[in-house]
Amino acid sequence: MTEKFFEDLPAGDKHLREERLSGEDIYGGIFLNMKRDTVSLPNGEQAIREYLTHPGAVAIVALLEDGRVLLERQYRYPIAKACIEIPAGKLDPKEDHLVCAKRELEEETGYTAKKWSLIRRIHPVISYSTEFIDIYLAEDLVPGKSHLDEEEFLDVFAAPLEQLIGWVEAGEITDVKTTISTYWLDRYRRGLVKPTLIL
């Protein structure tokens, strides 16, 4: 059997949509909230959907003058592992996304950037969270002093793109924002994609 092409699918998403009928808050945390909604399915039946609401976040692909990528290594408690990641952080209430990216880069690494571009928005856990991450490209970096939060401990270092790709392929890097950014940067270096210049 041959599968259809995307162009052969029905127009729109009405035949797939789920509509919220009612809902309740299950848990409220520092910045994550868990909800349980009753929804109407496309066939008229009902189902329960549980999900986390998240304020959103930013991540930064910061390129040094020598072409290396600025990285962090920090311990991630939920998976009990020190992970290699690009700089990132969650949005404060009503915070402009680019302002957040600039703040997080400087707080965590000490660097500021003279040139900023938007790479894209990703949704890292679409099955159970509203979280999105806007990924930025930061260039023309200027070193400075970091200002970590009291509960924040991390190593800052830099690595060439080839090493990042190797870590992703070997399973050393499993973080989704860093994995996507690594492959995007590889395509960018080959002239296959372009970010949207902001500043």
Backbone as ProteinMPNN parsed JSONL, in Angstrom:
{"seq_chain_A": "MTEKFFEDLPAGDKHLREERLSGEDIYGGIFLNMKRDTVSLPNGEQAIREYLTHPGAVAIVALLEDGRVLLERQYRYPIAKACIEIPAGKLDPKEDHLVCAKRELEEETGYTAKKWSLIRRIHPVISYSTEFIDIYLAEDLVPGKSHLDEEEFLDVFAAPLEQLIGWVEAGEITDVKTTISTYWLDRYRRGLVKPTLIL", "coords_chain_A": {"N_chain_A": [[0.839, -1.191, 0.0], [0.535, 2.203, -0.823], [1.371, 5.162, 0.807], [-0.363, 8.291, 1.24], [0.552, 11.522, -0.106], [1.451, 14.61, 1.547], [0.043, 16.677, 0.346], [-2.26, 15.409, -0.461], [-3.886, 15.164, 1.709], [-6.836, 16.006, 3.717], [-8.013, 19.403, 3.561], [-7.145, 21.871, 5.998], [-7.696, 21.466, 9.613], [-9.956, 20.644, 10.915], [-11.149, 18.115, 11.094], [-9.531, 16.854, 12.857], [-9.376, 18.225, 15.219], [-9.603, 18.795, 18.772], [-11.911, 19.817, 21.187], [-12.122, 21.829, 24.056], [-14.097, 21.035, 26.817], [-14.423, 21.214, 29.584], [-12.467, 21.952, 32.543], [-9.841, 21.567, 35.022], [-7.591, 22.718, 37.566], [-4.835, 20.887, 38.556], [-2.402, 20.992, 39.859], [-0.308, 23.545, 41.138], [2.727, 25.076, 40.686], [6.019, 26.577, 41.141], [6.627, 27.662, 38.613], [5.49, 25.926, 36.836], [2.346, 24.578, 35.955], [-0.136, 22.132, 36.415], [-2.755, 20.795, 34.505], [-6.054, 19.404, 33.997], [-8.152, 18.548, 31.484], [-11.392, 17.992, 30.106], [-12.207, 16.872, 26.939], [-13.814, 17.183, 23.737], [-13.808, 14.808, 21.233], [-12.987, 14.393, 17.693], [-14.832, 12.491, 16.732], [-17.018, 12.825, 18.34], [-16.972, 11.585, 20.792], [-15.734, 11.663, 24.234], [-12.73, 12.634, 26.011], [-9.956, 12.619, 28.348], [-7.47, 15.029, 28.942], [-4.324, 15.63, 30.181], [-1.98, 18.115, 31.078], [0.938, 20.256, 31.184], [1.274, 23.692, 31.886], [3.443, 26.195, 30.731], [5.632, 28.995, 30.937], [7.159, 29.545, 28.71], [10.312, 29.803, 26.902], [13.712, 30.759, 26.081], [16.53, 30.13, 23.927], [20.003, 30.15, 23.104], [22.182, 30.229, 20.383], [25.307, 30.869, 20.49], [27.976, 32.298, 18.893], [31.428, 32.279, 18.898], [34.276, 34.33, 17.959], [36.19, 32.713, 16.76], [34.64, 30.776, 15.646], [33.749, 28.74, 17.232], [31.175, 27.257, 19.325], [29.383, 28.572, 22.037], [28.9, 26.944, 25.073], [27.233, 25.186, 27.78], [27.597, 23.243, 30.739], [25.566, 21.569, 32.873], [23.999, 20.226, 35.803], [21.161, 18.259, 35.541], [18.508, 17.682, 37.378], [16.023, 16.084, 37.071], [16.77, 14.005, 35.281], [19.029, 13.112, 36.412], [21.716, 13.786, 35.613], [24.656, 15.387, 34.337], [24.44, 17.715, 31.844], [25.25, 18.72, 28.489], [24.596, 21.746, 27.001], [23.168, 24.438, 25.01], [23.152, 27.919, 25.997], [20.279, 28.945, 27.884], [16.956, 29.849, 29.043], [14.012, 30.491, 31.067], [11.168, 32.569, 30.3], [10.42, 35.603, 31.991], [7.407, 36.894, 33.538], [5.514, 38.549, 31.071], [7.806, 39.333, 29.732], [9.841, 40.564, 27.096], [10.894, 38.534, 24.406], [13.431, 38.654, 23.093], [14.794, 40.341, 24.842], [14.871, 38.664, 27.043], [16.541, 36.629, 26.015], [18.968, 38.039, 25.691], [19.442, 38.708, 28.375], [19.66, 36.163, 29.601], [21.905, 35.077, 28.268], [23.958, 36.813, 29.104], [23.768, 36.629, 31.937], [24.313, 33.894, 32.398], [26.706, 33.286, 31.0], [28.294, 35.55, 30.834], [28.765, 36.816, 28.464], [27.908, 39.304, 26.005], [26.118, 40.221, 23.018], [26.548, 41.733, 19.819], [25.124, 41.335, 17.545], [22.026, 39.985, 16.691], [19.859, 37.341, 15.77], [16.831, 35.662, 14.835], [16.314, 32.25, 14.992], [14.348, 30.067, 15.092], [11.131, 28.969, 16.398], [10.526, 26.337, 18.659], [8.648, 23.498, 19.865], [9.198, 21.646, 22.466], [7.99, 19.492, 23.902], [5.361, 18.453, 22.844], [3.306, 16.712, 23.463], [2.476, 16.892, 26.125], [2.801, 19.458, 27.192], [2.659, 23.073, 27.199], [4.923, 24.374, 26.575], [7.201, 26.439, 24.757], [10.159, 27.186, 22.887], [12.057, 29.837, 21.894], [14.609, 30.116, 19.645], [17.656, 31.767, 19.336], [20.245, 33.314, 17.356], [23.334, 34.435, 18.285], [25.833, 36.734, 17.633], [29.103, 38.292, 17.093], [30.324, 38.492, 19.694], [30.934, 39.78, 22.99], [33.077, 39.481, 25.686], [32.414, 39.165, 29.236], [31.382, 39.437, 32.683], [29.766, 36.788, 34.346], [26.534, 36.338, 35.948], [25.276, 34.389, 37.85], [22.286, 32.796, 39.113], [21.446, 32.193, 42.588], [20.915, 29.464, 42.993], [22.075, 28.253, 40.862], [24.423, 26.391, 39.104], [27.026, 25.936, 36.929], [29.201, 24.924, 34.204], [30.957, 26.841, 31.856], [31.9, 26.694, 28.503], [33.523, 26.298, 25.273], [33.04, 24.841, 22.035], [33.933, 23.355, 18.88], [31.752, 23.156, 15.991], [31.857, 20.646, 14.75], [32.543, 18.945, 16.847], [30.267, 19.173, 18.445], [28.355, 18.001, 16.744], [29.367, 15.41, 16.724], [29.009, 14.71, 19.452], [26.21, 14.772, 19.577], [25.56, 12.737, 17.733], [26.712, 10.564, 19.02], [25.116, 10.317, 21.187], [25.745, 11.671, 23.462], [24.962, 14.299, 23.784], [21.691, 14.933, 24.459], [19.732, 16.749, 24.802], [16.988, 18.46, 23.506], [16.769, 21.116, 22.41], [19.412, 21.803, 22.002], [20.267, 19.79, 20.294], [18.635, 20.23, 17.986], [19.523, 22.818, 17.374], [22.199, 22.339, 16.804], [22.124, 20.819, 14.407], [20.816, 22.703, 12.828], [22.756, 24.758, 12.782], [24.792, 23.493, 11.386], [23.618, 23.289, 8.829], [23.306, 26.004, 8.333], [25.973, 26.889, 8.194], [26.615, 25.688, 5.823], [25.232, 27.173, 4.073], [22.534, 26.653, 3.62], [20.337, 27.418, 5.106], [18.868, 30.372, 6.596], [18.914, 32.72, 9.279], [16.554, 35.061, 10.788], [17.386, 38.326, 10.761], [17.493, 40.45, 13.546], [18.691, 42.416, 15.156]], "CA_chain_A": [[0.0, 0.0, 0.0], [1.304, 3.442, -0.913], [0.81, 6.227, 1.634], [-0.649, 9.554, 0.573], [1.439, 12.644, 0.088], [0.844, 15.647, 2.384], [-0.895, 17.44, -0.485], [-3.482, 14.621, -0.637], [-4.659, 15.165, 2.948], [-7.929, 16.988, 3.74], [-7.61, 20.777, 3.881], [-7.444, 22.291, 7.359], [-7.527, 20.486, 10.688], [-11.227, 20.501, 11.628], [-11.419, 16.689, 11.314], [-8.578, 16.369, 13.863], [-9.394, 19.092, 16.399], [-10.254, 18.467, 20.033], [-12.452, 21.027, 21.796], [-12.191, 21.786, 25.529], [-15.437, 21.115, 27.384], [-14.27, 21.685, 30.967], [-11.114, 21.717, 33.018], [-9.517, 21.84, 36.424], [-6.176, 22.803, 37.916], [-4.44, 19.772, 39.406], [-1.233, 21.365, 40.665], [0.321, 24.819, 40.823], [4.076, 25.131, 41.222], [6.732, 27.84, 41.04], [6.331, 28.177, 37.275], [4.738, 24.917, 36.103], [1.018, 24.261, 36.461], [-0.703, 20.96, 35.759], [-4.19, 20.921, 34.27], [-6.769, 18.246, 33.459], [-9.309, 19.006, 30.726], [-12.246, 17.066, 29.364], [-12.307, 17.374, 25.574], [-14.658, 16.49, 22.766], [-13.003, 14.288, 20.14], [-13.608, 14.59, 16.378], [-15.942, 11.555, 16.515], [-18.091, 13.113, 19.279], [-16.679, 10.994, 22.103], [-14.987, 12.531, 25.137], [-11.484, 12.099, 26.552], [-9.259, 13.45, 29.332], [-6.119, 15.464, 28.565], [-3.548, 16.268, 31.25], [-0.838, 18.807, 30.476], [1.604, 21.297, 31.958], [1.424, 25.011, 31.269], [4.818, 26.669, 30.901], [5.671, 30.379, 30.444], [7.987, 29.671, 27.51], [11.737, 29.963, 27.164], [14.585, 31.115, 24.966], [17.829, 29.46, 23.88], [20.913, 30.981, 22.319], [23.348, 29.692, 19.697], [26.261, 31.978, 20.58], [29.171, 31.954, 18.135], [32.65, 33.035, 19.177], [34.975, 34.836, 16.773], [36.904, 31.607, 16.113], [33.667, 29.842, 15.086], [33.25, 27.776, 18.217], [29.861, 27.515, 19.913], [29.4, 28.71, 23.496], [28.092, 25.876, 25.668], [27.198, 25.052, 29.237], [27.369, 21.904, 31.293], [24.93, 21.696, 34.174], [23.322, 19.034, 36.295], [19.711, 18.293, 35.392], [18.015, 16.788, 38.416], [15.041, 15.068, 36.664], [17.385, 12.84, 34.638], [20.218, 12.783, 37.226], [22.874, 13.791, 34.717], [25.21, 16.666, 33.89], [24.145, 17.781, 30.412], [25.83, 19.763, 27.657], [23.49, 22.481, 26.392], [23.374, 25.838, 24.683], [22.55, 28.763, 27.037], [18.822, 29.04, 27.767], [16.263, 30.193, 30.278], [12.576, 30.747, 30.907], [10.705, 33.95, 30.245], [9.73, 36.211, 33.124], [6.079, 37.343, 33.105], [5.411, 39.661, 30.119], [9.132, 39.729, 29.271], [10.134, 40.471, 25.676], [11.69, 37.327, 24.196], [14.82, 39.01, 22.807], [15.339, 40.854, 26.108], [15.157, 37.473, 27.841], [17.714, 35.964, 25.444], [20.133, 38.845, 26.056], [19.631, 38.576, 29.817], [20.136, 34.818, 29.934], [23.275, 34.91, 27.773], [24.885, 37.545, 29.971], [23.744, 36.076, 33.295], [24.899, 32.555, 32.487], [28.045, 33.162, 30.408], [29.033, 36.806, 30.891], [28.873, 37.403, 27.127], [26.85, 40.05, 25.327], [26.281, 40.092, 21.57], [26.192, 42.926, 19.048], [24.247, 40.939, 16.437], [21.028, 38.978, 17.098], [18.922, 36.858, 14.751], [15.919, 34.608, 15.285], [16.431, 31.008, 14.222], [12.988, 29.542, 14.987], [10.454, 28.516, 17.616], [10.266, 24.899, 18.745], [7.813, 23.011, 20.967], [9.969, 20.448, 22.8], [7.204, 18.373, 24.444], [4.011, 18.775, 22.384], [2.296, 15.763, 23.936], [1.965, 17.172, 27.468], [3.199, 20.763, 27.71], [2.51, 24.243, 26.329], [6.231, 25.024, 26.46], [7.861, 26.738, 23.496], [11.493, 27.776, 23.036], [12.518, 30.642, 20.767], [16.063, 29.963, 19.547], [18.306, 32.932, 18.726], [21.656, 33.272, 16.987], [24.053, 35.597, 18.82], [27.151, 36.853, 17.007], [29.913, 39.442, 17.529], [30.261, 38.397, 21.158], [31.844, 40.562, 23.829], [33.14, 38.8, 26.976], [32.144, 39.922, 30.454], [31.257, 38.646, 33.911], [28.466, 36.143, 34.499], [25.78, 36.651, 37.167], [24.417, 33.225, 38.048], [21.347, 32.771, 40.23], [21.981, 31.511, 43.777], [20.752, 28.012, 42.894], [22.547, 27.857, 39.537], [25.822, 25.979, 39.041], [27.298, 25.396, 35.592], [30.479, 25.162, 33.545], [30.842, 27.477, 30.537], [33.04, 26.349, 27.649], [33.215, 26.42, 23.853], [33.438, 23.675, 21.242], [33.649, 23.51, 17.447], [30.521, 22.518, 15.536], [32.111, 19.237, 14.465], [32.49, 18.219, 18.111], [28.859, 19.121, 18.831], [27.71, 16.974, 15.928], [29.843, 14.129, 17.244], [28.332, 14.434, 20.724], [24.806, 14.451, 19.281], [25.507, 11.426, 17.081], [27.096, 9.535, 19.99], [24.152, 10.27, 22.277], [26.233, 12.411, 24.62], [24.006, 15.403, 23.877], [20.322, 14.461, 24.214], [18.856, 17.902, 24.967], [16.354, 18.696, 22.208], [17.076, 22.442, 21.851], [20.809, 21.781, 21.571], [20.325, 18.898, 19.132], [18.067, 20.946, 16.839], [20.4, 23.943, 17.065], [23.424, 21.801, 16.206], [21.852, 20.499, 13.004], [20.532, 23.963, 12.131], [24.02, 25.461, 12.575], [25.496, 22.795, 10.311], [22.991, 23.716, 7.574], [23.616, 27.43, 8.197], [27.365, 26.991, 7.736], [26.667, 25.236, 4.424], [24.458, 28.12, 3.277], [21.234, 26.08, 3.273], [19.291, 28.12, 5.856], [19.244, 31.693, 7.088], [18.078, 33.232, 10.365], [15.941, 36.368, 10.552], [18.141, 39.344, 11.481], [16.68, 41.313, 14.394], [19.47, 43.522, 15.699]], "C_chain_A": [[0.881, 1.251, 0.0], [0.62, 4.522, -0.096], [0.593, 7.487, 0.804], [0.515, 10.525, 0.753], [0.709, 13.672, 0.957], [-0.233, 16.404, 1.611], [-2.228, 16.725, -0.69], [-4.376, 14.613, 0.599], [-5.789, 16.186, 2.882], [-7.395, 18.367, 4.124], [-7.995, 21.092, 5.316], [-7.281, 21.171, 8.371], [-8.82, 20.212, 11.462], [-11.514, 19.037, 11.976], [-10.492, 16.07, 12.367], [-8.731, 17.074, 15.212], [-10.132, 18.481, 17.585], [-10.692, 19.776, 20.681], [-12.578, 20.844, 23.302], [-13.636, 21.965, 25.989], [-15.417, 21.653, 28.812], [-12.846, 21.397, 31.404], [-10.94, 22.049, 34.477], [-8.006, 21.942, 36.578], [-5.868, 21.657, 38.868], [-3.332, 20.165, 40.367], [-0.712, 22.706, 40.207], [1.683, 24.892, 41.491], [4.689, 26.508, 41.075], [6.504, 28.462, 39.664], [5.61, 27.163, 36.386], [3.391, 24.702, 36.769], [0.476, 23.074, 35.69], [-2.208, 21.102, 35.682], [-4.754, 19.606, 33.757], [-8.038, 18.765, 32.792], [-10.096, 17.817, 30.184], [-12.446, 17.673, 27.985], [-13.281, 16.541, 24.759], [-13.77, 16.083, 21.602], [-13.702, 14.507, 18.795], [-14.806, 13.673, 16.096], [-17.102, 11.767, 17.488], [-17.903, 12.501, 20.654], [-15.902, 12.006, 22.945], [-13.73, 11.822, 25.639], [-10.908, 13.095, 27.556], [-7.868, 13.776, 28.804], [-5.467, 16.141, 29.76], [-2.307, 16.887, 30.619], [-0.297, 19.862, 31.438], [1.566, 22.609, 31.188], [2.799, 25.55, 31.664], [4.897, 28.07, 30.311], [6.436, 30.565, 29.139], [9.424, 29.986, 27.863], [12.451, 30.43, 25.902], [15.857, 30.271, 25.055], [18.703, 30.232, 22.905], [22.04, 30.158, 21.719], [24.327, 30.857, 19.605], [27.579, 31.562, 19.934], [30.336, 32.877, 18.493], [33.332, 33.423, 17.865], [35.694, 33.723, 16.027], [35.96, 30.533, 15.559], [33.135, 28.816, 16.057], [31.911, 28.231, 18.807], [30.004, 27.555, 21.429], [28.421, 27.707, 24.096], [28.152, 25.925, 27.184], [27.079, 23.573, 29.587], [26.774, 22.1, 32.676], [24.168, 20.433, 34.522], [21.822, 19.227, 36.176], [19.107, 17.228, 36.302], [17.018, 15.732, 37.923], [15.643, 13.84, 35.987], [18.708, 12.449, 35.305], [21.489, 12.717, 36.378], [23.339, 15.215, 34.453], [25.113, 16.699, 32.373], [24.877, 18.934, 29.736], [24.689, 20.419, 26.888], [23.966, 23.84, 25.895], [22.735, 26.664, 25.796], [21.046, 28.921, 26.791], [18.224, 29.461, 29.097], [14.808, 30.531, 30.009], [12.279, 32.237, 30.931], [10.13, 34.376, 31.582], [8.366, 36.69, 32.632], [6.143, 38.6, 32.229], [6.762, 40.148, 29.583], [9.254, 39.571, 27.754], [11.12, 39.322, 25.448], [13.159, 37.629, 23.902], [15.505, 39.556, 24.056], [15.721, 39.684, 27.01], [16.413, 36.768, 27.332], [18.999, 36.712, 25.801], [20.47, 38.679, 27.533], [20.229, 37.22, 30.169], [21.572, 34.597, 29.468], [24.266, 35.584, 28.705], [24.935, 36.955, 31.371], [24.516, 34.766, 33.382], [26.335, 32.471, 31.995], [28.906, 34.404, 30.566], [29.124, 37.499, 29.543], [27.649, 38.252, 26.765], [27.125, 39.912, 23.835], [25.836, 41.368, 20.877], [25.209, 42.606, 17.927], [23.34, 39.8, 16.887], [20.118, 38.631, 15.93], [18.036, 35.778, 15.363], [16.074, 33.4, 14.381], [15.038, 30.41, 14.006], [12.424, 29.231, 16.364], [10.282, 27.004, 17.534], [9.338, 24.627, 19.923], [8.404, 21.671, 21.397], [9.162, 19.254, 23.301], [5.718, 18.583, 24.118], [2.932, 17.854, 22.94], [1.73, 16.12, 25.309], [2.364, 18.532, 28.032], [2.957, 21.867, 26.689], [3.851, 24.922, 26.052], [6.649, 25.252, 25.007], [9.238, 27.289, 23.836], [11.8, 28.546, 21.764], [14.043, 30.597, 20.756], [16.638, 31.139, 18.757], [19.747, 32.609, 18.366], [22.295, 34.559, 17.48], [25.469, 35.607, 18.247], [27.828, 38.154, 17.443], [29.877, 39.545, 19.055], [31.328, 39.246, 21.837], [31.877, 39.897, 25.205], [32.874, 39.737, 28.143], [32.024, 38.975, 31.626], [29.848, 38.076, 34.023], [27.836, 36.519, 35.84], [24.786, 35.526, 37.415], [23.459, 33.425, 39.22], [21.957, 31.98, 41.376], [21.947, 30.001, 43.651], [21.299, 27.449, 41.585], [24.043, 27.565, 39.575], [26.067, 25.38, 37.66], [28.715, 25.724, 35.145], [30.199, 25.812, 32.206], [32.1, 27.134, 29.745], [32.621, 26.526, 26.195], [33.734, 25.191, 23.122], [33.144, 23.95, 19.772], [32.388, 22.733, 17.056], [30.714, 21.021, 15.308], [32.05, 18.389, 15.734], [31.055, 18.107, 18.617], [28.132, 18.031, 18.062], [28.109, 15.58, 16.409], [29.161, 13.746, 18.548], [26.862, 14.078, 20.517], [24.714, 13.046, 18.701], [25.84, 10.286, 18.039], [26.103, 9.41, 21.146], [24.625, 10.96, 23.541], [25.37, 13.644, 24.862], [22.635, 14.845, 23.508], [19.31, 15.593, 24.351], [18.319, 18.328, 23.609], [16.719, 20.054, 21.601], [18.506, 22.488, 21.327], [20.983, 20.901, 20.339], [19.811, 19.604, 17.883], [18.991, 22.078, 16.406], [21.696, 23.487, 16.401], [23.214, 21.504, 14.727], [21.512, 21.757, 12.203], [21.829, 24.694, 11.808], [24.838, 24.811, 11.467], [24.93, 23.211, 8.952], [23.273, 25.197, 7.289], [25.035, 27.627, 7.651], [27.509, 26.581, 6.271], [25.814, 26.112, 3.5], [23.07, 27.639, 2.898], [20.065, 26.745, 3.994], [19.813, 29.474, 6.302], [18.351, 32.068, 8.267], [17.466, 34.567, 9.958], [16.668, 37.393, 11.399], [17.189, 40.247, 12.257], [17.441, 42.574, 14.762], [20.933, 43.389, 15.296]], "O_chain_A": [[1.858, 1.331, 0.745], [-0.571, 4.779, -0.274], [1.273, 7.718, -0.196], [1.347, 10.365, 1.645], [-0.513, 13.614, 1.089], [-1.288, 16.73, 2.155], [-3.22, 17.358, -1.053], [-5.5, 14.112, 0.548], [-5.727, 17.127, 2.091], [-6.452, 18.487, 4.907], [-9.034, 20.646, 5.801], [-6.801, 20.083, 8.052], [-8.786, 19.618, 12.539], [-12.064, 18.752, 13.04], [-10.648, 14.903, 12.727], [-8.263, 16.569, 16.233], [-11.124, 17.767, 17.437], [-9.925, 20.738, 20.717], [-13.081, 19.822, 23.769], [-14.31, 22.919, 25.601], [-16.277, 22.442, 29.203], [-12.107, 20.688, 30.722], [-11.772, 22.718, 35.089], [-7.245, 21.336, 35.824], [-6.558, 21.475, 39.872], [-3.308, 19.743, 41.523], [-0.676, 22.979, 39.008], [1.789, 24.784, 42.713], [3.975, 27.496, 40.904], [6.22, 29.656, 39.562], [5.166, 27.511, 35.292], [3.296, 24.649, 37.995], [0.606, 23.004, 34.468], [-2.861, 21.478, 36.655], [-4.041, 18.797, 33.164], [-8.898, 19.35, 33.451], [-9.529, 16.776, 29.851], [-12.809, 18.842, 27.863], [-13.534, 15.371, 25.047], [-13.057, 16.916, 21.042], [-14.902, 14.782, 18.771], [-15.691, 14.029, 15.318], [-18.062, 10.997, 17.482], [-18.611, 12.868, 21.592], [-15.472, 13.051, 22.455], [-13.665, 10.593, 25.69], [-11.317, 14.255, 27.609], [-7.173, 12.904, 28.282], [-5.998, 17.116, 30.291], [-1.664, 16.291, 29.755], [-0.976, 20.295, 32.369], [1.798, 22.634, 29.979], [3.248, 25.373, 32.797], [4.286, 28.321, 29.273], [6.367, 31.631, 28.527], [9.724, 30.389, 28.987], [11.873, 30.485, 24.817], [16.209, 29.766, 26.12], [18.202, 30.887, 21.991], [22.769, 29.472, 22.436], [24.189, 31.726, 18.744], [28.219, 30.603, 20.364], [30.23, 34.099, 18.398], [32.999, 32.903, 16.8], [35.804, 33.769, 14.801], [36.414, 29.503, 15.062], [32.181, 28.1, 15.753], [31.568, 29.414, 18.789], [30.651, 26.698, 22.031], [27.265, 27.628, 23.682], [28.991, 26.6, 27.782], [26.533, 22.773, 28.828], [27.389, 22.717, 33.546], [23.751, 19.674, 33.647], [21.273, 20.224, 36.645], [19.189, 16.032, 36.025], [17.142, 14.572, 38.315], [15.092, 12.745, 36.101], [19.417, 11.566, 34.823], [22.233, 11.737, 36.417], [22.529, 16.137, 34.357], [25.638, 15.818, 31.693], [25.093, 19.986, 30.335], [23.914, 19.744, 26.211], [25.02, 24.332, 26.297], [21.851, 26.159, 26.487], [20.597, 29.018, 25.649], [18.887, 29.436, 30.134], [14.419, 30.819, 28.877], [13.022, 33.041, 31.494], [9.431, 33.603, 32.236], [8.182, 36.876, 31.429], [6.759, 39.595, 32.61], [6.853, 41.249, 29.04], [8.822, 38.563, 27.195], [12.072, 39.158, 26.211], [14.042, 36.936, 24.408], [16.676, 39.261, 24.298], [16.765, 39.708, 27.662], [17.258, 36.355, 28.127], [19.999, 36.096, 26.17], [21.636, 38.527, 27.9], [21.186, 37.135, 30.938], [22.372, 33.999, 30.188], [25.292, 35.001, 29.058], [26.015, 36.794, 31.938], [25.281, 34.551, 34.321], [27.114, 31.67, 32.512], [30.129, 34.323, 30.444], [29.521, 38.663, 29.479], [26.522, 37.957, 27.164], [28.225, 39.535, 23.431], [24.869, 42.007, 21.291], [24.537, 43.501, 17.415], [23.809, 38.783, 17.397], [19.666, 39.508, 15.195], [18.44, 35.073, 16.287], [15.979, 33.508, 13.158], [14.596, 30.264, 12.866], [13.144, 29.231, 17.363], [9.94, 26.459, 16.485], [9.254, 25.422, 20.859], [8.138, 20.654, 20.756], [9.598, 18.113, 23.145], [4.916, 18.858, 25.011], [1.75, 18.196, 22.888], [0.621, 15.702, 25.639], [2.273, 18.738, 29.242], [3.037, 21.644, 25.481], [3.897, 25.941, 25.364], [6.478, 24.387, 24.149], [9.46, 27.796, 24.935], [11.803, 27.973, 20.674], [14.692, 30.987, 21.726], [16.175, 31.461, 17.663], [20.384, 31.754, 18.98], [21.848, 35.651, 17.131], [26.207, 34.627, 18.358], [27.208, 39.006, 18.079], [29.454, 40.555, 19.618], [32.444, 39.409, 21.343], [30.832, 39.755, 25.839], [33.082, 40.946, 28.048], [32.504, 37.843, 31.573], [28.861, 38.784, 33.822], [28.528, 36.965, 36.755], [23.584, 35.698, 37.209], [23.769, 34.123, 40.185], [22.878, 31.189, 41.169], [22.846, 29.319, 44.143], [21.021, 26.302, 41.237], [24.833, 28.395, 40.025], [25.396, 24.426, 37.265], [29.342, 26.664, 35.634], [29.295, 25.383, 31.488], [33.218, 27.263, 30.244], [31.472, 26.872, 25.923], [34.724, 24.579, 23.524], [32.215, 24.692, 19.451], [32.013, 21.768, 17.722], [29.837, 20.222, 15.634], [31.567, 17.257, 15.709], [30.664, 17.071, 19.156], [27.39, 17.236, 18.639], [27.273, 14.681, 16.487], [28.776, 12.591, 18.733], [26.328, 13.197, 21.192], [23.879, 12.25, 19.132], [25.322, 9.179, 17.898], [26.225, 8.515, 21.982], [23.982, 10.85, 24.585], [25.08, 13.992, 26.007], [22.431, 14.348, 22.4], [18.134, 15.402, 24.041], [19.087, 18.537, 22.669], [16.955, 20.138, 20.395], [18.779, 23.141, 20.32], [21.759, 21.231, 19.443], [20.466, 19.584, 16.842], [19.219, 22.277, 15.213], [22.227, 24.177, 15.531], [24.029, 21.891, 13.89], [21.877, 21.865, 11.033], [21.998, 25.197, 10.697], [25.503, 25.502, 10.696], [25.694, 23.46, 8.019], [23.456, 25.589, 6.136], [25.256, 28.44, 6.753], [28.4, 27.056, 5.566], [25.687, 25.836, 2.307], [22.479, 28.158, 1.951], [18.924, 26.647, 3.542], [21.02, 29.703, 6.38], [17.158, 31.767, 8.257], [17.813, 35.133, 8.921], [16.585, 37.348, 12.627], [16.207, 40.748, 11.71], [16.898, 43.676, 14.69], [21.753, 44.232, 15.66]]}, "name": "protein", "num_of_chains": 1, "seq": "MTEKFFEDLPAGDKHLREERLSGEDIYGGIFLNMKRDTVSLPNGEQAIREYLTHPGAVAIVALLEDGRVLLERQYRYPIAKACIEIPAGKLDPKEDHLVCAKRELEEETGYTAKKWSLIRRIHPVISYSTEFIDIYLAEDLVPGKSHLDEEEFLDVFAAPLEQLIGWVEAGEITDVKTTISTYWLDRYRRGLVKPTLIL"}
